[in-house]
Tab-separated table of N, CA and C in Angstrom:
chain	number	residue	atom	x	y	z
A	217	MET	N	38.521	14.738	-8.052
A	217	MET	CA	37.475	15.093	-9.036
A	217	MET	C	38.815	15.598	-10.581
A	218	LEU	N	39.467	15.879	-10.519
A	218	LEU	CA	39.958	16.311	-11.601
A	218	LEU	C	40.472	15.523	-12.490
A	219	ASN	N	41.044	14.135	-11.414
A	219	ASN	CA	41.332	12.909	-11.801
A	219	ASN	C	40.309	12.169	-12.898
A	220	LYS	N	38.618	12.676	-12.220
A	220	LYS	CA	37.789	11.875	-13.262
A	220	LYS	C	37.846	12.696	-14.606
A	221	ILE	N	37.680	13.929	-14.321
A	221	ILE	CA	37.524	14.876	-15.722
A	221	ILE	C	38.829	14.343	-16.641
A	222	GLU	N	40.035	14.497	-15.912
A	222	GLU	CA	41.056	13.617	-17.065
A	222	GLU	C	41.049	12.835	-17.788
A	223	LYS	N	40.257	11.458	-16.884
A	223	LYS	CA	39.976	10.151	-17.416
A	223	LYS	C	38.825	10.412	-18.590
A	224	ALA	N	37.913	11.042	-18.208
A	224	ALA	CA	37.034	11.334	-19.330
A	224	ALA	C	37.140	12.218	-20.399
A	225	TYR	N	38.278	13.256	-20.224
A	225	TYR	CA	38.634	13.952	-21.243
A	225	TYR	C	39.435	12.823	-22.301
A	226	LYS	N	40.541	12.020	-21.710
A	226	LYS	CA	41.144	11.229	-22.470
A	226	LYS	C	40.657	10.025	-23.369
A	227	LYS	N	39.229	9.637	-22.648
A	227	LYS	CA	38.208	8.830	-23.241
A	227	LYS	C	37.468	9.511	-24.617
A	228	SER	N	37.361	10.665	-24.313
A	228	SER	CA	36.503	11.308	-25.763
A	228	SER	C	37.818	11.866	-26.761
A	229	ASP	N	39.151	12.317	-25.846
A	229	ASP	CA	40.057	12.211	-27.053
A	229	ASP	C	40.349	10.968	-28.086
A	230	VAL	N	40.607	9.911	-27.317
A	230	VAL	CA	40.369	8.456	-27.982
A	230	VAL	C	39.125	8.743	-28.998
A	231	TYR	N	37.975	8.818	-28.609
A	231	TYR	CA	36.905	8.691	-29.425
A	231	TYR	C	37.003	9.655	-30.618
A	232	LEU	N	37.673	10.466	-30.532
A	232	LEU	CA	38.007	11.530	-31.711
A	232	LEU	C	39.069	10.970	-32.577
A	233	GLU	N	39.894	10.477	-31.871
A	233	GLU	CA	40.950	10.063	-32.888
A	233	GLU	C	40.270	8.803	-33.703
A	234	VAL	N	39.697	8.112	-33.246
A	234	VAL	CA	38.714	7.107	-33.955
A	234	VAL	C	37.913	7.266	-34.741
A	235	LEU	N	36.954	8.257	-34.496
A	235	LEU	CA	36.191	8.689	-35.530
A	235	LEU	C	36.846	9.649	-36.798
A	236	SER	N	37.723	10.519	-36.576
A	236	SER	CA	38.596	10.905	-37.249
A	236	SER	C	39.138	9.827	-38.661
A	237	TYR	N	39.495	8.682	-37.963
A	237	TYR	CA	40.370	7.431	-38.745
A	237	TYR	C	39.163	7.017	-39.305
A	238	LEU	N	37.864	6.598	-38.864
A	238	LEU	CA	36.951	6.229	-39.803
A	238	LEU	C	36.818	7.381	-40.821
A	239	VAL	N	36.850	8.426	-40.583
A	239	VAL	CA	36.112	9.573	-41.647
A	239	VAL	C	37.278	9.317	-42.852
A	240	ILE	N	38.455	9.209	-42.511
A	240	ILE	CA	39.808	9.282	-43.243
A	240	ILE	C	39.445	7.712	-44.140
A	241	LEU	N	38.992	6.732	-43.457
A	241	LEU	CA	38.872	5.275	-44.110
A	241	LEU	C	37.983	5.909	-45.527
A	242	ILE	N	36.896	6.338	-44.889
A	242	ILE	CA	35.546	6.063	-45.658
A	242	ILE	C	35.739	7.060	-46.980
A	243	VAL	N	36.465	8.344	-46.866
A	243	VAL	CA	37.005	9.417	-47.640
A	243	VAL	C	37.621	8.543	-48.838
A	244	VAL	N	39.062	7.983	-48.614
A	244	VAL	CA	39.860	6.900	-49.205
A	244	VAL	C	38.973	6.261	-49.795
A	245	GLY	N	38.204	5.203	-49.108
A	245	GLY	CA	37.135	4.578	-49.747
A	245	GLY	C	36.239	4.893	-51.372
A	246	ILE	N	35.936	6.123	-50.919
A	246	ILE	CA	35.225	6.741	-52.266
A	246	ILE	C	36.024	7.606	-52.643
């Protein structure tokens, strides 16, 4: 059970990193 939660958390963590990276690119672009 914990393993599944950890994997899901890591996936969302990566998603947040990609999202913040895109936001930075957009801000720098403007």
